[in-house]
Amino acid sequence: MEEDSIPRDITIQIFSWLPAKSLMRFRCISKFHNSIVLEPNFVYLHLSNYSKINGGDTKA
């Protein structure tokens, strides 16, 4: 990752609010993006945020 890029923790927070379809597209952009999306902690954070957006429904 380059020094002038967005810090990893900020990227994770931004990604955690995006739709899953967008995240799957981002996996193709770089190894960095792919590694974030595949982290178990990120998956949990994304599911938690998705649940908040959809009123607790994780299947919507």
mmCIF file of N, CA and C in Angstrom:
data_model
loop_
_atom_site.group_PDB
_atom_site.id
_atom_site.type_symbol
_atom_site.label_atom_id
_atom_site.label_comp_id
_atom_site.label_asym_id
_atom_site.label_seq_id
_atom_site.Cartn_x
_atom_site.Cartn_y
_atom_site.Cartn_z
ATOM 1 N N MET A 1 0.847 -1.176 0.000
ATOM 2 C CA MET A 1 0.000 0.000 0.000
ATOM 3 C C MET A 1 0.892 1.238 0.000
ATOM 4 N N GLU A 2 0.513 2.232 -0.777
ATOM 5 C CA GLU A 2 1.301 3.451 -0.868
ATOM 6 C C GLU A 2 1.042 4.353 0.329
ATOM 7 N N GLU A 3 2.012 5.199 0.640
ATOM 8 C CA GLU A 3 1.906 6.092 1.791
ATOM 9 C C GLU A 3 0.787 7.111 1.656
ATOM 10 N N ASP A 4 0.490 7.547 0.438
ATOM 11 C CA ASP A 4 -0.517 8.585 0.247
ATOM 12 C C ASP A 4 -1.937 8.028 0.098
ATOM 13 N N SER A 5 -2.091 6.721 0.252
ATOM 14 C CA SER A 5 -3.420 6.129 0.122
ATOM 15 C C SER A 5 -4.191 6.213 1.439
ATOM 16 N N ILE A 6 -5.455 5.863 1.380
ATOM 17 C CA ILE A 6 -6.317 5.909 2.564
ATOM 18 C C ILE A 6 -5.857 4.832 3.550
ATOM 19 N N PRO A 7 -5.765 5.163 4.840
ATOM 20 C CA PRO A 7 -5.346 4.173 5.835
ATOM 21 C C PRO A 7 -6.270 2.943 5.844
ATOM 22 N N ARG A 8 -5.711 1.799 6.171
ATOM 23 C CA ARG A 8 -6.437 0.527 6.160
ATOM 24 C C ARG A 8 -7.697 0.573 7.021
ATOM 25 N N ASP A 9 -7.615 1.129 8.232
ATOM 26 C CA ASP A 9 -8.782 1.139 9.120
ATOM 27 C C ASP A 9 -9.921 1.984 8.555
ATOM 28 N N ILE A 10 -9.591 3.070 7.864
ATOM 29 C CA ILE A 10 -10.616 3.905 7.231
ATOM 30 C C ILE A 10 -11.245 3.145 6.059
ATOM 31 N N THR A 11 -10.421 2.480 5.273
ATOM 32 C CA THR A 11 -10.920 1.688 4.151
ATOM 33 C C THR A 11 -11.868 0.603 4.642
ATOM 34 N N ILE A 12 -11.507 -0.060 5.729
ATOM 35 C CA ILE A 12 -12.356 -1.109 6.292
ATOM 36 C C ILE A 12 -13.700 -0.542 6.724
ATOM 37 N N GLN A 13 -13.697 0.612 7.375
ATOM 38 C CA GLN A 13 -14.953 1.226 7.803
ATOM 39 C C GLN A 13 -15.830 1.594 6.604
ATOM 40 N N ILE A 14 -15.238 2.151 5.580
ATOM 41 C CA ILE A 14 -16.001 2.514 4.378
ATOM 42 C C ILE A 14 -16.573 1.254 3.722
ATOM 43 N N PHE A 15 -15.731 0.266 3.522
ATOM 44 C CA PHE A 15 -16.166 -0.975 2.874
ATOM 45 C C PHE A 15 -17.266 -1.670 3.665
ATOM 46 N N SER A 16 -17.230 -1.555 4.978
ATOM 47 C CA SER A 16 -18.186 -2.290 5.813
ATOM 48 C C SER A 16 -19.626 -1.826 5.621
ATOM 49 N N TRP A 17 -19.828 -0.662 5.031
ATOM 50 C CA TRP A 17 -21.179 -0.140 4.790
ATOM 51 C C TRP A 17 -21.645 -0.342 3.353
ATOM 52 N N LEU A 18 -20.803 -0.893 2.505
ATOM 53 C CA LEU A 18 -21.150 -1.070 1.093
ATOM 54 C C LEU A 18 -21.908 -2.372 0.857
ATOM 55 N N PRO A 19 -22.701 -2.412 -0.212
ATOM 56 C CA PRO A 19 -23.401 -3.656 -0.550
ATOM 57 C C PRO A 19 -22.408 -4.769 -0.904
ATOM 58 N N ALA A 20 -22.791 -6.000 -0.632
ATOM 59 C CA ALA A 20 -21.920 -7.147 -0.892
ATOM 60 C C ALA A 20 -21.525 -7.237 -2.365
ATOM 61 N N LYS A 21 -22.433 -6.894 -3.260
ATOM 62 C CA LYS A 21 -22.134 -6.957 -4.692
ATOM 63 C C LYS A 21 -20.968 -6.034 -5.048
ATOM 64 N N SER A 22 -20.945 -4.855 -4.460
ATOM 65 C CA SER A 22 -19.836 -3.922 -4.701
ATOM 66 C C SER A 22 -18.533 -4.478 -4.148
ATOM 67 N N LEU A 23 -18.598 -5.089 -2.976
ATOM 68 C CA LEU A 23 -17.391 -5.657 -2.372
ATOM 69 C C LEU A 23 -16.798 -6.755 -3.245
ATOM 70 N N MET A 24 -17.650 -7.559 -3.858
ATOM 71 C CA MET A 24 -17.157 -8.621 -4.733
ATOM 72 C C MET A 24 -16.456 -8.028 -5.957
ATOM 73 N N ARG A 25 -16.936 -6.893 -6.428
ATOM 74 C CA ARG A 25 -16.261 -6.212 -7.544
ATOM 75 C C ARG A 25 -14.908 -5.660 -7.100
ATOM 76 N N PHE A 26 -14.852 -5.101 -5.896
ATOM 77 C CA PHE A 26 -13.610 -4.514 -5.391
ATOM 78 C C PHE A 26 -12.522 -5.555 -5.200
ATOM 79 N N ARG A 27 -12.901 -6.805 -4.987
ATOM 80 C CA ARG A 27 -11.908 -7.865 -4.821
ATOM 81 C C ARG A 27 -11.008 -7.973 -6.044
ATOM 82 N N CYS A 28 -11.522 -7.591 -7.197
ATOM 83 C CA CYS A 28 -10.760 -7.688 -8.451
ATOM 84 C C CYS A 28 -9.816 -6.510 -8.663
ATOM 85 N N ILE A 29 -9.964 -5.457 -7.884
ATOM 86 C CA ILE A 29 -9.173 -4.244 -8.088
ATOM 87 C C ILE A 29 -7.730 -4.426 -7.647
ATOM 88 N N SER A 30 -7.546 -5.010 -6.461
ATOM 89 C CA SER A 30 -6.184 -5.176 -5.955
ATOM 90 C C SER A 30 -6.128 -6.272 -4.899
ATOM 91 N N LYS A 31 -4.933 -6.741 -4.638
ATOM 92 C CA LYS A 31 -4.739 -7.737 -3.579
ATOM 93 C C LYS A 31 -5.095 -7.146 -2.223
ATOM 94 N N PHE A 32 -4.837 -5.862 -2.052
ATOM 95 C CA PHE A 32 -5.166 -5.173 -0.800
ATOM 96 C C PHE A 32 -6.669 -5.216 -0.547
ATOM 97 N N HIS A 33 -7.462 -4.839 -1.552
ATOM 98 C CA HIS A 33 -8.919 -4.850 -1.399
ATOM 99 C C HIS A 33 -9.427 -6.271 -1.184
ATOM 100 N N ASN A 34 -8.869 -7.212 -1.907
ATOM 101 C CA ASN A 34 -9.268 -8.607 -1.765
ATOM 102 C C ASN A 34 -8.996 -9.107 -0.346
ATOM 103 N N SER A 35 -7.841 -8.753 0.199
ATOM 104 C CA SER A 35 -7.492 -9.224 1.543
ATOM 105 C C SER A 35 -8.435 -8.661 2.604
ATOM 106 N N ILE A 36 -8.881 -7.431 2.428
ATOM 107 C CA ILE A 36 -9.822 -6.829 3.382
ATOM 108 C C ILE A 36 -11.146 -7.585 3.358
ATOM 109 N N VAL A 37 -11.682 -7.805 2.171
ATOM 110 C CA VAL A 37 -12.997 -8.432 2.026
ATOM 111 C C VAL A 37 -13.002 -9.863 2.568
ATOM 112 N N LEU A 38 -11.879 -10.545 2.513
ATOM 113 C CA LEU A 38 -11.816 -11.937 2.955
ATOM 114 C C LEU A 38 -11.502 -12.114 4.441
ATOM 115 N N GLU A 39 -11.177 -11.051 5.147
ATOM 116 C CA GLU A 39 -10.856 -11.162 6.574
ATOM 117 C C GLU A 39 -12.103 -11.512 7.384
ATOM 118 N N PRO A 40 -12.027 -12.513 8.268
ATOM 119 C CA PRO A 40 -13.187 -12.880 9.093
ATOM 120 C C PRO A 40 -13.729 -11.714 9.926
ATOM 121 N N ASN A 41 -12.858 -10.879 10.459
ATOM 122 C CA ASN A 41 -13.321 -9.734 11.250
ATOM 123 C C ASN A 41 -14.099 -8.746 10.389
ATOM 124 N N PHE A 42 -13.672 -8.582 9.148
ATOM 125 C CA PHE A 42 -14.392 -7.690 8.245
ATOM 126 C C PHE A 42 -15.764 -8.259 7.913
ATOM 127 N N VAL A 43 -15.833 -9.553 7.679
ATOM 128 C CA VAL A 43 -17.114 -10.196 7.362
ATOM 129 C C VAL A 43 -18.097 -9.964 8.504
ATOM 130 N N TYR A 44 -17.640 -10.131 9.737
ATOM 131 C CA TYR A 44 -18.494 -9.897 10.901
ATOM 132 C C TYR A 44 -18.941 -8.430 10.966
ATOM 133 N N LEU A 45 -18.020 -7.495 10.751
ATOM 134 C CA LEU A 45 -18.347 -6.068 10.778
ATOM 135 C C LEU A 45 -19.358 -5.726 9.684
ATOM 136 N N HIS A 46 -19.150 -6.252 8.495
ATOM 137 C CA HIS A 46 -20.065 -5.993 7.384
ATOM 138 C C HIS A 46 -21.458 -6.536 7.699
ATOM 139 N N LEU A 47 -21.541 -7.736 8.232
ATOM 140 C CA LEU A 47 -22.833 -8.323 8.587
ATOM 141 C C LEU A 47 -23.530 -7.493 9.654
ATOM 142 N N SER A 48 -22.767 -7.011 10.621
ATOM 143 C CA SER A 48 -23.321 -6.174 11.683
ATOM 144 C C SER A 48 -23.886 -4.873 11.114
ATOM 145 N N ASN A 49 -23.140 -4.218 10.247
ATOM 146 C CA ASN A 49 -23.605 -2.967 9.636
ATOM 147 C C ASN A 49 -24.787 -3.206 8.707
ATOM 148 N N TYR A 50 -24.751 -4.287 7.954
ATOM 149 C CA TYR A 50 -25.856 -4.624 7.055
ATOM 150 C C TYR A 50 -27.130 -4.851 7.864
ATOM 151 N N SER A 51 -26.982 -5.503 8.997
ATOM 152 C CA SER A 51 -28.120 -5.753 9.881
ATOM 153 C C SER A 51 -28.703 -4.442 10.404
ATOM 154 N N LYS A 52 -27.850 -3.486 10.731
ATOM 155 C CA LYS A 52 -28.317 -2.177 11.208
ATOM 156 C C LYS A 52 -29.109 -1.454 10.123
ATOM 157 N N ILE A 53 -28.633 -1.517 8.905
ATOM 158 C CA ILE A 53 -29.284 -0.843 7.786
ATOM 159 C C ILE A 53 -30.652 -1.465 7.504
ATOM 160 N N ASN A 54 -30.741 -2.779 7.626
ATOM 161 C CA ASN A 54 -31.957 -3.503 7.264
ATOM 162 C C ASN A 54 -32.819 -3.873 8.469
ATOM 163 N N GLY A 55 -32.660 -3.174 9.560
ATOM 164 C CA GLY A 55 -33.505 -3.389 10.726
ATOM 165 C C GLY A 55 -33.368 -4.755 11.360
ATOM 166 N N GLY A 56 -32.177 -5.311 11.340
ATOM 167 C CA GLY A 56 -31.927 -6.591 11.981
ATOM 168 C C GLY A 56 -32.103 -7.794 11.075
ATOM 169 N N ASP A 57 -32.595 -7.584 9.859
ATOM 170 C CA ASP A 57 -32.800 -8.682 8.921
ATOM 171 C C ASP A 57 -31.521 -8.921 8.132
ATOM 172 N N THR A 58 -30.856 -10.042 8.384
ATOM 173 C CA THR A 58 -29.606 -10.339 7.683
ATOM 174 C C THR A 58 -29.840 -11.075 6.372
ATOM 175 N N LYS A 59 -31.090 -11.358 6.040
ATOM 176 C CA LYS A 59 -31.395 -12.088 4.804
ATOM 177 C C LYS A 59 -31.978 -11.195 3.719
ATOM 178 N N ALA A 60 -32.158 -9.917 4.007
ATOM 179 C CA ALA A 60 -32.784 -9.008 3.026
ATOM 180 C C ALA A 60 -31.913 -8.797 1.818
#
